[in-house]
Coordinates of C-alpha atoms and ligand atoms in Angstrom, one line a residue:
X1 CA -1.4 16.2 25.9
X2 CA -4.9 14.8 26.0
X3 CA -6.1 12.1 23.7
X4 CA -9.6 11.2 23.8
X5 CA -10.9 8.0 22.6
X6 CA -15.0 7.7 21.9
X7 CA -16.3 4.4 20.9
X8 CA -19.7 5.5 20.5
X9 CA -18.6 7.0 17.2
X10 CA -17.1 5.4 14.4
X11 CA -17.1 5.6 10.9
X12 CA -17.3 2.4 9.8
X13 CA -15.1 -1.0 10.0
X14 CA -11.9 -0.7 8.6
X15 CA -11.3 -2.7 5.2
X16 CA -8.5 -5.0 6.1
X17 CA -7.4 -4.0 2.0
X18 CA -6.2 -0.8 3.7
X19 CA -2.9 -2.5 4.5
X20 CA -2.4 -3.7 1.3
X21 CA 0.6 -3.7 -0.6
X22 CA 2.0 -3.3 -4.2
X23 CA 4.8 -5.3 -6.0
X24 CA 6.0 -4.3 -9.6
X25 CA 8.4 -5.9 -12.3
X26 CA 10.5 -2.9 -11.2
X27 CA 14.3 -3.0 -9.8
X28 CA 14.9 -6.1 -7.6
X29 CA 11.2 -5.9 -6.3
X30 CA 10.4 -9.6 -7.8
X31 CA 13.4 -10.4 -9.1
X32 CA 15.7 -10.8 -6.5
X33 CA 12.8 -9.6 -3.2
X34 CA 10.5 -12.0 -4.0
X35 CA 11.6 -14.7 -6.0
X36 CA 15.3 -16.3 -6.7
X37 CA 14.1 -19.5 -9.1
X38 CA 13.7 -23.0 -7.8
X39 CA 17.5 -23.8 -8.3
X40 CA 18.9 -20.7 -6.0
X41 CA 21.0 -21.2 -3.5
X42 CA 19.1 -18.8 -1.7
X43 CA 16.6 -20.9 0.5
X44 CA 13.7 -20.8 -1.4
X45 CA 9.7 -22.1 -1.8
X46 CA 9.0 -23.0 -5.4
X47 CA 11.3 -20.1 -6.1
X48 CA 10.1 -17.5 -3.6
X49 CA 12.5 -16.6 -0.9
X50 CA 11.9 -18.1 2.5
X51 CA 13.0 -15.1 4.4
X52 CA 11.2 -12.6 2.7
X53 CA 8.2 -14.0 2.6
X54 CA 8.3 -15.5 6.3
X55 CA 8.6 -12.2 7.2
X56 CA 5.7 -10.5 5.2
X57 CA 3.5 -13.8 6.5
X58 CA 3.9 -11.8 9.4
X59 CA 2.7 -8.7 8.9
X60 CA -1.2 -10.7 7.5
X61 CA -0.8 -8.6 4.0
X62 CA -4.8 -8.9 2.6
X63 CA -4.0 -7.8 -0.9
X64 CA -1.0 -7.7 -3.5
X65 CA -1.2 -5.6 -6.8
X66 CA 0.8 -6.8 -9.6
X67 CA 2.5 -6.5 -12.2
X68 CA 2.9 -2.3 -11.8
X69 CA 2.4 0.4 -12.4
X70 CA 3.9 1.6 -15.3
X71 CA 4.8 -1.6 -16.1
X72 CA 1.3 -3.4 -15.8
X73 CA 0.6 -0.7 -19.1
X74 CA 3.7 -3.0 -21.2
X75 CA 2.9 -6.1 -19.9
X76 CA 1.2 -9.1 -22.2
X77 CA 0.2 -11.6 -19.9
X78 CA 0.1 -13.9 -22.0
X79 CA 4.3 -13.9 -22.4
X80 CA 4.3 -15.0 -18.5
X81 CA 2.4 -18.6 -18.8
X82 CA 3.0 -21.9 -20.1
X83 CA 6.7 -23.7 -20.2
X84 CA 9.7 -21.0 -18.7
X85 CA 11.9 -22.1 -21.1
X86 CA 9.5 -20.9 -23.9
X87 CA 8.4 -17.6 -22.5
X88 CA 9.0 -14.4 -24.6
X89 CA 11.2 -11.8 -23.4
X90 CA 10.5 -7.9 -23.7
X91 CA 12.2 -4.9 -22.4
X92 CA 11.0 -2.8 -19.2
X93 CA 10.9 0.2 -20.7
X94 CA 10.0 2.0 -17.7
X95 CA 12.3 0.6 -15.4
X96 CA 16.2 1.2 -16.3
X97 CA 15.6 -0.9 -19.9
X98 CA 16.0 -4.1 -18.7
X99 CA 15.3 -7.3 -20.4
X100 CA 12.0 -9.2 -18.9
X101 CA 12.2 -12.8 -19.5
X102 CA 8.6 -13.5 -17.9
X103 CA 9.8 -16.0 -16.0
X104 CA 7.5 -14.8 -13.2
X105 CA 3.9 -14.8 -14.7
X106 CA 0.8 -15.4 -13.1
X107 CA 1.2 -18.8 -12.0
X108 CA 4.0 -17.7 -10.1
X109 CA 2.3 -14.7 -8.5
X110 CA -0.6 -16.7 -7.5
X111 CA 1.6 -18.9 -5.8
X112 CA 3.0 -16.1 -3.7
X113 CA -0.4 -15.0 -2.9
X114 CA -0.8 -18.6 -1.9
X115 CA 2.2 -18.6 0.2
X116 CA 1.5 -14.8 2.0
X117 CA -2.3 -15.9 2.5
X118 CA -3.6 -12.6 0.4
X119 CA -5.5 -11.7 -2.0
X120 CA -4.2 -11.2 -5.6
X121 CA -5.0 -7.5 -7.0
X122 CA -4.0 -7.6 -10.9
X123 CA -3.6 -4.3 -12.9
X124 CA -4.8 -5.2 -17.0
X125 CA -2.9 -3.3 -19.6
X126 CA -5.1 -1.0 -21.1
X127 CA -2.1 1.5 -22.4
X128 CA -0.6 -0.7 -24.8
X129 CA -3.4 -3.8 -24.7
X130 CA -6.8 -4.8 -26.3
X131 CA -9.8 -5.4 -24.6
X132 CA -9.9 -8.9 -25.9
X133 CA -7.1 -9.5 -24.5
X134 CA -8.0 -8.0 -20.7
X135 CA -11.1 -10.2 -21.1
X136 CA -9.0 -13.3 -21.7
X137 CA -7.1 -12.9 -18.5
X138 CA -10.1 -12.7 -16.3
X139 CA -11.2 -15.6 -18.1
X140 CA -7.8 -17.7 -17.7
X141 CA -7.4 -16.8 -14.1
X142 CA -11.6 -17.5 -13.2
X143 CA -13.3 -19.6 -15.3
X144 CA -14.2 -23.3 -13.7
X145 CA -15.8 -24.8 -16.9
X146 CA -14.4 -25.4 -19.8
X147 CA -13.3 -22.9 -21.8
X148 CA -10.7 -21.6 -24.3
X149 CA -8.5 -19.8 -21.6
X150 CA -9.6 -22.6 -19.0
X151 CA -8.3 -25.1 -21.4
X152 CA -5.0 -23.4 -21.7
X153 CA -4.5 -22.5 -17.5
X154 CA -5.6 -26.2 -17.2
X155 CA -2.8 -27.1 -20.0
X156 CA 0.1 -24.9 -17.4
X157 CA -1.3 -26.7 -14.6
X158 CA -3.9 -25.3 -13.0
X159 CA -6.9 -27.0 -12.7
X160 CA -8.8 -25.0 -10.2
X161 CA -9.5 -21.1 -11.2
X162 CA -7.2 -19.0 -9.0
X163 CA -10.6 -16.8 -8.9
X164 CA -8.8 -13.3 -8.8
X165 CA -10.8 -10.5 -7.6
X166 CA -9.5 -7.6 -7.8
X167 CA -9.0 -5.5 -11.5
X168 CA -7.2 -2.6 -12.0
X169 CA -8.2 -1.2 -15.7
X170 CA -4.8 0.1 -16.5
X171 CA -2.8 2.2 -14.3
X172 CA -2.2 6.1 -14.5
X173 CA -3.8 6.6 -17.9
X174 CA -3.1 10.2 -17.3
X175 CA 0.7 9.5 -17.8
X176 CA 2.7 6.4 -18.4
X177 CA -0.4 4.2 -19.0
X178 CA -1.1 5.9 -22.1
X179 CA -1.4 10.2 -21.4
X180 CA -5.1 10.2 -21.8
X181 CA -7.5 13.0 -21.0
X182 CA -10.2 11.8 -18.4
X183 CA -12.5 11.5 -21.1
X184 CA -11.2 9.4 -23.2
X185 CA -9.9 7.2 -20.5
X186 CA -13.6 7.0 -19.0
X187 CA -15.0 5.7 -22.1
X188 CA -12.5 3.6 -22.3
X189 CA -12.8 2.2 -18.7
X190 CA -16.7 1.5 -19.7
X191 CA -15.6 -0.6 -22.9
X192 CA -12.9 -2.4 -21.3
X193 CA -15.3 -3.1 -17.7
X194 CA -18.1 -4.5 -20.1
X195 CA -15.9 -7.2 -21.0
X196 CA -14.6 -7.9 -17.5
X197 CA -16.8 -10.6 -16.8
X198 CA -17.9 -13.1 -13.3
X199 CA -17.0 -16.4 -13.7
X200 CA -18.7 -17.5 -10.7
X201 CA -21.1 -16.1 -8.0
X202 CA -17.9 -14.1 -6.6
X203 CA -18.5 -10.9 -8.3
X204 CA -14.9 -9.1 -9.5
X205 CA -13.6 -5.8 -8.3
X206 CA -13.0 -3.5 -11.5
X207 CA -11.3 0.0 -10.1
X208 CA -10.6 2.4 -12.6
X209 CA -7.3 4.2 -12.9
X210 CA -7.5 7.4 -10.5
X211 CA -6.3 10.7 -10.2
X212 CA -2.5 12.0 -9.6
X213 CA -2.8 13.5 -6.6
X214 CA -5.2 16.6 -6.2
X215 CA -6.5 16.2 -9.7
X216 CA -10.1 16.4 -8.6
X217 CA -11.3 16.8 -12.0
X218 CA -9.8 13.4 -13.1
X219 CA -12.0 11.4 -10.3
X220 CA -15.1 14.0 -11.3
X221 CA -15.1 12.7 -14.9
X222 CA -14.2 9.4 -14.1
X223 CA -16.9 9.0 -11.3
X224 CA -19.5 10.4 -13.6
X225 CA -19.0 8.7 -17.1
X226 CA -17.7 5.6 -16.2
X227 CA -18.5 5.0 -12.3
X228 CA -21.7 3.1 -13.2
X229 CA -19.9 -0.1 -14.7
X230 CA -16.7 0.1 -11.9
X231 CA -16.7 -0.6 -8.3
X232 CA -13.9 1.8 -7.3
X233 CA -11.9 4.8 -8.5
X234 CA -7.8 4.5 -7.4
X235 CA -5.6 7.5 -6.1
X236 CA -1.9 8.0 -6.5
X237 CA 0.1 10.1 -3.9
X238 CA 3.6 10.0 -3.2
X239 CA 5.5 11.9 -0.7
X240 CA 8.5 13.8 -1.7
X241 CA 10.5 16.2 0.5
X242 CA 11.4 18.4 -2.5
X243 CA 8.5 18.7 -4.9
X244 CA 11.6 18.6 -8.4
X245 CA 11.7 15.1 -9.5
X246 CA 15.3 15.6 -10.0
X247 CA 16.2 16.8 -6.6
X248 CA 13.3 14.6 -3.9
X249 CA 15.2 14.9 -1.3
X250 CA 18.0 11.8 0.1
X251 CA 16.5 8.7 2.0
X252 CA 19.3 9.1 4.7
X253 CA 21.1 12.2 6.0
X254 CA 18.2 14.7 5.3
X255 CA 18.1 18.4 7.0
X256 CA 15.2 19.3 9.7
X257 CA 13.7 20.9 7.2
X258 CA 13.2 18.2 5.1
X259 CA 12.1 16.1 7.7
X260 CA 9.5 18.0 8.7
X261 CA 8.4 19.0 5.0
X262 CA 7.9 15.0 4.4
X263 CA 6.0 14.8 7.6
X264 CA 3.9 17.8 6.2
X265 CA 3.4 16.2 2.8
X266 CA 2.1 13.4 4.2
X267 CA -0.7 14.8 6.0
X268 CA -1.5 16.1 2.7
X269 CA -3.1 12.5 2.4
X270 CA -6.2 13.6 4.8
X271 CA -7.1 16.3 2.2
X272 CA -6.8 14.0 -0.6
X273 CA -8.9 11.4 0.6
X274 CA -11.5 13.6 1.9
X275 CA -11.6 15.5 -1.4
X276 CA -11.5 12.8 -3.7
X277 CA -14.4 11.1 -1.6
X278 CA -16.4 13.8 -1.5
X279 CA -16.6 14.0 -5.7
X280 CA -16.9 10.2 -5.8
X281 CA -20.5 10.1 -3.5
X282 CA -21.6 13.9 -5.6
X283 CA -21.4 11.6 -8.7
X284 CA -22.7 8.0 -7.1
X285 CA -25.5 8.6 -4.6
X286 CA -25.9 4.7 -4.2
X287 CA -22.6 5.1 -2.2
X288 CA -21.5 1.8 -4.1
X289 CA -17.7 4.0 -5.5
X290 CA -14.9 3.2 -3.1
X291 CA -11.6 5.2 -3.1
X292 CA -8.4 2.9 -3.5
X293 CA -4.7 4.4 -2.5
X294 CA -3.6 2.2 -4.7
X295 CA 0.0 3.8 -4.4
X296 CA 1.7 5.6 -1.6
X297 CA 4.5 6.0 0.4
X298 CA 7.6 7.7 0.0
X299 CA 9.8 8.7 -3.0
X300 CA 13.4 10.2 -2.7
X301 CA 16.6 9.9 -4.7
X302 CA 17.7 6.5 -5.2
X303 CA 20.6 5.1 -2.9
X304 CA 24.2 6.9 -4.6
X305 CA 25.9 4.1 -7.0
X306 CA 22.4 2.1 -7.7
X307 CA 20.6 1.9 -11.1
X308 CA 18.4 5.1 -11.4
X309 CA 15.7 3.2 -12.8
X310 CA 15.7 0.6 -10.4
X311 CA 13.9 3.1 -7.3
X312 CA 16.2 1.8 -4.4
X313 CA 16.1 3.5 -1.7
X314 CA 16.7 3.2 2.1
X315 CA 14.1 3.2 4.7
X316 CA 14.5 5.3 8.3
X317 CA 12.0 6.2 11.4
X318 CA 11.6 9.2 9.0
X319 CA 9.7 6.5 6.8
X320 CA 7.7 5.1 9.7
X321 CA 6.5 8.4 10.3
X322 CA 5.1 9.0 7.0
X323 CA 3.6 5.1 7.4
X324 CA 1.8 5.4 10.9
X325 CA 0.4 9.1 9.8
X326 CA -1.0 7.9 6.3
X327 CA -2.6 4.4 7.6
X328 CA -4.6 6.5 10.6
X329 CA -5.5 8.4 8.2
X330 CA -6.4 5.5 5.8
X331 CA -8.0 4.3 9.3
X332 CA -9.6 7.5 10.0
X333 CA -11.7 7.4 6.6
X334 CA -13.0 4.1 6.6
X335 CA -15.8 5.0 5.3
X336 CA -14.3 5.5 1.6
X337 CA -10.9 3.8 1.5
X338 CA -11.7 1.1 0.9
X339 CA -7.9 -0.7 -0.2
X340 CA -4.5 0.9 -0.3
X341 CA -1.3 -0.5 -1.2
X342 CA 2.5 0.7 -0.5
X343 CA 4.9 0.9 -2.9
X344 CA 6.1 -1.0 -2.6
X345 CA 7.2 -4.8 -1.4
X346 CA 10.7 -5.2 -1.6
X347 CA 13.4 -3.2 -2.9
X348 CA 12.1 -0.3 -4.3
X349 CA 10.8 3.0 -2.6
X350 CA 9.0 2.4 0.7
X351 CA 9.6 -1.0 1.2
X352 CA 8.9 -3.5 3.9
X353 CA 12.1 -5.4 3.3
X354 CA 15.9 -5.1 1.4
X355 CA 17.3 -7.4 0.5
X356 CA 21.3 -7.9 -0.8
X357 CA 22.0 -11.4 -1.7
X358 CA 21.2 -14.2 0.9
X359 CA 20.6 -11.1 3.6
X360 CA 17.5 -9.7 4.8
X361 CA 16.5 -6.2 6.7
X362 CA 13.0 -5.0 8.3
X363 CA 12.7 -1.7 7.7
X364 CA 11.2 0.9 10.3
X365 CA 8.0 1.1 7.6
X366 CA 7.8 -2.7 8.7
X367 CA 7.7 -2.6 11.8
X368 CA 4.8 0.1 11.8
X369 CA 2.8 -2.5 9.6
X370 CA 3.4 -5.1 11.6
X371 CA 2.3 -2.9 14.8
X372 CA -0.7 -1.5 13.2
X373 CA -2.6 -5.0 11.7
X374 CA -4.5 -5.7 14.5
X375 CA -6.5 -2.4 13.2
X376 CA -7.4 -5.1 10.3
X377 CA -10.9 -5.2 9.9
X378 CA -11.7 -3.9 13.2
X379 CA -14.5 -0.4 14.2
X380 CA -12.6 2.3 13.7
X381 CA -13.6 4.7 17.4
X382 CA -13.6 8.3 17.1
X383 CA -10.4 10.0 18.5
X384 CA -9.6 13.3 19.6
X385 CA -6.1 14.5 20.0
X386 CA -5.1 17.8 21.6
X387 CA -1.8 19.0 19.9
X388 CA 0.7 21.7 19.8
X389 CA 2.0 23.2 16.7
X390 CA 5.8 22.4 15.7
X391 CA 6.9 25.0 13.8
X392 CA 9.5 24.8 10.8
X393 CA 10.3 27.5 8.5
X394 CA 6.7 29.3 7.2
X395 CA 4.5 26.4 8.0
X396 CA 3.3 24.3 11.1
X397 CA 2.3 20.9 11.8
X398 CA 0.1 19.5 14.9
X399 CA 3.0 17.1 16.9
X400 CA 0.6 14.6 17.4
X401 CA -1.3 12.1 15.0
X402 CA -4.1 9.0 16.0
X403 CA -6.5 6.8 15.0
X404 CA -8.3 4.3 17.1
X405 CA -10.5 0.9 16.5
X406 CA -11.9 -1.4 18.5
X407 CA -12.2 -5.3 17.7
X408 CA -14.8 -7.8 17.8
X409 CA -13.7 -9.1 21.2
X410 CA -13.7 -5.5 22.7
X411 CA -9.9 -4.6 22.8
X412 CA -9.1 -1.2 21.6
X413 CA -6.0 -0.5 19.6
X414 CA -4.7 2.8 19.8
X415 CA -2.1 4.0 17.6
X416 CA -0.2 7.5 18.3
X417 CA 2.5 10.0 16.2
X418 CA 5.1 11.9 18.0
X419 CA 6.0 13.8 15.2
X420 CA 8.8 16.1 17.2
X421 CA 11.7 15.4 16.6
X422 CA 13.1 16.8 20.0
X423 CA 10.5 16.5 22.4
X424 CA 8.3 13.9 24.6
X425 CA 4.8 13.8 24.6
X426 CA 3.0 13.0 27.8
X427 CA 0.1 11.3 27.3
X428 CA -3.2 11.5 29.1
X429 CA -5.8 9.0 27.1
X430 CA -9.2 9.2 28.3
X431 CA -12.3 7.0 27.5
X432 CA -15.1 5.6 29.2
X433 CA -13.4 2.3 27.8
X434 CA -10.7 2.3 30.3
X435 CA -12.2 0.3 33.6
X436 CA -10.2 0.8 36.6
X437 CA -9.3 -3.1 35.8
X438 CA -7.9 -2.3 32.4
X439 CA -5.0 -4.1 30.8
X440 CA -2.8 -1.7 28.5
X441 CA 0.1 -2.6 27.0
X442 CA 2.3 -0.6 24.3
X443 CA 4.4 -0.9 21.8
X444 CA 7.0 1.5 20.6
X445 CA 9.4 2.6 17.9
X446 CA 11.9 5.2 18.3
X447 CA 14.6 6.8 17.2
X448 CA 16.7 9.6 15.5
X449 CA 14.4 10.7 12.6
X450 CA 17.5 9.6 10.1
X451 CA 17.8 6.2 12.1
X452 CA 17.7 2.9 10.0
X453 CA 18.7 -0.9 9.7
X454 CA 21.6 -1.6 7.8
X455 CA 22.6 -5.6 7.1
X456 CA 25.2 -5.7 9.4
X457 CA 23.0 -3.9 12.3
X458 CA 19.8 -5.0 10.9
X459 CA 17.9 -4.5 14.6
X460 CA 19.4 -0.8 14.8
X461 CA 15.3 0.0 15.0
X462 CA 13.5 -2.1 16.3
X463 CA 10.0 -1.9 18.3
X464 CA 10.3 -2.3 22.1
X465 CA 7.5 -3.0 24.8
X466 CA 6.4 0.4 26.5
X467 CA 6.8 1.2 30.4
X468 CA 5.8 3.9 32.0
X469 CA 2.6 2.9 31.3
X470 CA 0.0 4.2 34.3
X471 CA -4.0 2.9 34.6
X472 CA -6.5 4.4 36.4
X473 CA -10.2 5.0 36.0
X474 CA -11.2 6.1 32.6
X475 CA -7.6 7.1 31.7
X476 CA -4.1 6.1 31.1
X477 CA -0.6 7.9 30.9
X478 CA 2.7 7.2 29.3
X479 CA 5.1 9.6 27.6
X480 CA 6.1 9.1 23.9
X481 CA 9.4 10.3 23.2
X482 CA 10.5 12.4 20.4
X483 CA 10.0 11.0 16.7
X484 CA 8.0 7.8 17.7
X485 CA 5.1 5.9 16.9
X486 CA 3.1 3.9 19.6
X487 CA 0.5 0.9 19.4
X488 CA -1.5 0.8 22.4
X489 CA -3.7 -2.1 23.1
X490 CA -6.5 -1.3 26.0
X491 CA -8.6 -4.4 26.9
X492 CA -11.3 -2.9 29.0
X493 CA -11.0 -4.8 32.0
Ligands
LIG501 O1 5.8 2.8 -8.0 C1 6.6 3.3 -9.1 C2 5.7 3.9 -10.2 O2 5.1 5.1 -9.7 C3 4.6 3.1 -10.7 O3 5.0 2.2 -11.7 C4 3.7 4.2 -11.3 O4 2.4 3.8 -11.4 C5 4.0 5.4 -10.5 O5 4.2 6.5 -11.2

């Protein structure tokens, strides 16, 4: 199988945001993943766990959206600051009824942020919230001068503005952020952005509340009434083996069929992104709209005997499947994605980590992050792939999947799909690129599409360095076995 890589072509740099993630009051995503208290026994960093975050540290996350989802749509920010012991308490509706006690507000969330490096990516309640009250959180979190909401972040502690970015104006207004028709959200968007104000030369990120899925008209409508006052429009798409919400489809244990349906579904995203961008620059010739994923990943029945509303599931080289194929694609339109964001974290649905107790796991979806970051603000290069189609049932899928950039010092990094699940692919990747003195070295994840870590074999996938690995003049050849997902790095000579 020939791949061809051609770095005269790209379509742009790719956003580092792309490999952003998404962390929601949801299940034992914060509570529990990401933060234990100060007085755990669990080792811990003003509350946050050591492990867990050590090990996203790792994986250079740019961006972190909280507090949902669904959830952001309940949430009063205001119950989350100021003295723990005097912070409200409310029920998560959305998420199995449980009671919030907001002892992990924005003070804490901005220290995470702090402590992973990234970016903080809020989503304001617009569902159940006032615009005042959207406007006084942008003005509590940025603000340097004195202030009403300045005065009363300086009274919890903060002195300094935390200078947040990123503003998501509600989430899924469509559904559980308050069942709007596009219009009525639109207008809304326009009133609430008005009143989202800059605090400082930065200029804040206000992305509006996207479509589910193919609902091109949402974006259309969106794009056209409100996209003069926002900077982006976000998309939601989740992969499900079984399109009944009652019946996804099992994390583990999961028929060929199914397999190959959620490898299928995924590539879904390429229409979806190409579609959605093409209505977002119709309605914004100034090309200033970007498209934010600003949910994605997988979504199947939670693990037997947890909390339905709690989203646990387990992860499998099924999962880093569906990860590598979305983020080349995510790679492979640059040029309008401009974030995206798993869900999510810890815990719940397509997680980086699980977590049970004082243990810790990397999931396969992990290690394809942690394989694919060097793609992090780098050129994306043009690829070509030549594939066969696999076949399953009435429908066909190409067995191989790439995308390709090159970095400011000249290495290119290659990433590849096998997406077989019985056969090998041998490789043959040409580019003018590859001197006759080239370096290329590969890394690899493999295994039985239903493979994953558990706590007590928590390395049962793991990534391995490639062999096999043969350089000549203008081209290179390995063989990817069945169901695997390569990182080649090629530093030209
Ligand atoms: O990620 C779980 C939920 O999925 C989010 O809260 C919501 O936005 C979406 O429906």
């Amino acid at each position: 199988m020939r791949i061809i890589i051609n770095p005269n072509r790209s379509a742009g740099t790719i956003n580092p945001n792309i490999y952003g993630h998404f962390a929601e009051h949801l299940g034992r995503c914060v509570y529990e993943g990401l933060w234990v208290g100060p007085d755990s026994p669990i080792p811990n960093e003003n509350g946050l766990r050591r492990d867990v975050v050590g090990a996203l540290k790792k994986l250079n996350i740019p961006v972190l959206r909280w507090p949902g989802g669904c959830f952001a749509d309940t949430y009063h920010w205001r119950d989350g600051v100021g003295p723990v012991e005097d912070r409200k308490t409310i029920v998560n509706t959305n998420w199995g009824g449980v009671t919030e006690d907001n002892r992990f507000g924005t003070h804490e969330f901005m220290e995470l942020c702090r402590q992973l490096g990234c970016q903080a990516y809020f989503s304001g309640n617009v569902g159940s919230g006032t615009v005042q009250e959207f406007s006084d959180w942008v003005e509590y979190c940025n603000m340097p001068g004195k202030s009403p909401m300045a005065d009363l972040r300086r009274q919890n502690g903060r002195e300094e503005p935390f200078n947040v970015r990123y503003w998501g104006i509600g989430n899924e207004a469509w559904g559980c952020g308050g069942n709007m028709r596009p219009e009525r959200y639109a207008d809304l968007c326009l009133q609430y952005a008005t009143y989202l104000r800059d605090y400082s030369d930065a200029h804040i990120v206000k992305i509006a509340s996207g479509s589910n899925g193919e609902d091109y008209e949402w974006t259309r409508k969106i794009a056209e009434i409100a996209g003069r006052a926002i900077d982006a429009v976000s998309l939601h798409y989740y992969t499900l083996p079984n399109d009944d919400w009652h019946h996804k489809g099992a994390a583990t244990g999961f028929s060929r069929e199914e397999y190959y349906a959620t490898l299928k579904k995924t590539l879904r995203m390429k229409e979806l992104v190409t579609e959605h961008g093409r209505i977002l620059r119709k309605a914004d010739p100034d090309g200033h709209l970007g498209l934010v994923v600003d949910e994605w990943g997988t979504w199947f029945d939670v693990e037997p005997g947890t909390n339905p509303g709690f989203l646990y599931q387990q992860n499998t080289m099924r999962d880093a499947l569906v990860a590598a194929l979305n983020l080349n694609i995510f790679n492979n339109h640059c040029d309008i994605v401009v974030m995206a964001n798993i869900a999510q974290t810890v815990n719940v649905l397509q997680a980086m980590v699980l977590t049970e107790g004082t243990r810790m796991l990397l999931t396969p979806t992990y290690h394809i992050f942690d394989m694919y970051k060097g793609h992090q603000g780098a050129r994306q290069v043009e690829t070509y792939a030549e594939t066969k189609l696999l076949s399953c049932g009435d429908w066909s899928i190409p067995d191989i999947h790439v995308s390709a950039s090159e970095s400011e010092n000249g290495r290119i990094l290659l990433t590849v799909v096998n997406l077989s699940d019985t056969d090998d692919a041998p490789l043959e990747v040409l580019s003018d690129a590859i001197g006759a003195g080239a370096a290329v070295t590969g890394t690899l994840l493999t295994g039985k599409s239903g493979d994953y870590n558990t706590f007590d074999r928590p390395d049962a996938v793991k990534p391995v360095a490639m062999t096999g690995i043969r350089v000549e003049d203008k081209r290179f050849t390995a063989t990817l076995p069945a169901c695997s997902v390569a990182a080649f790095e090629i530093a030209r000579e």
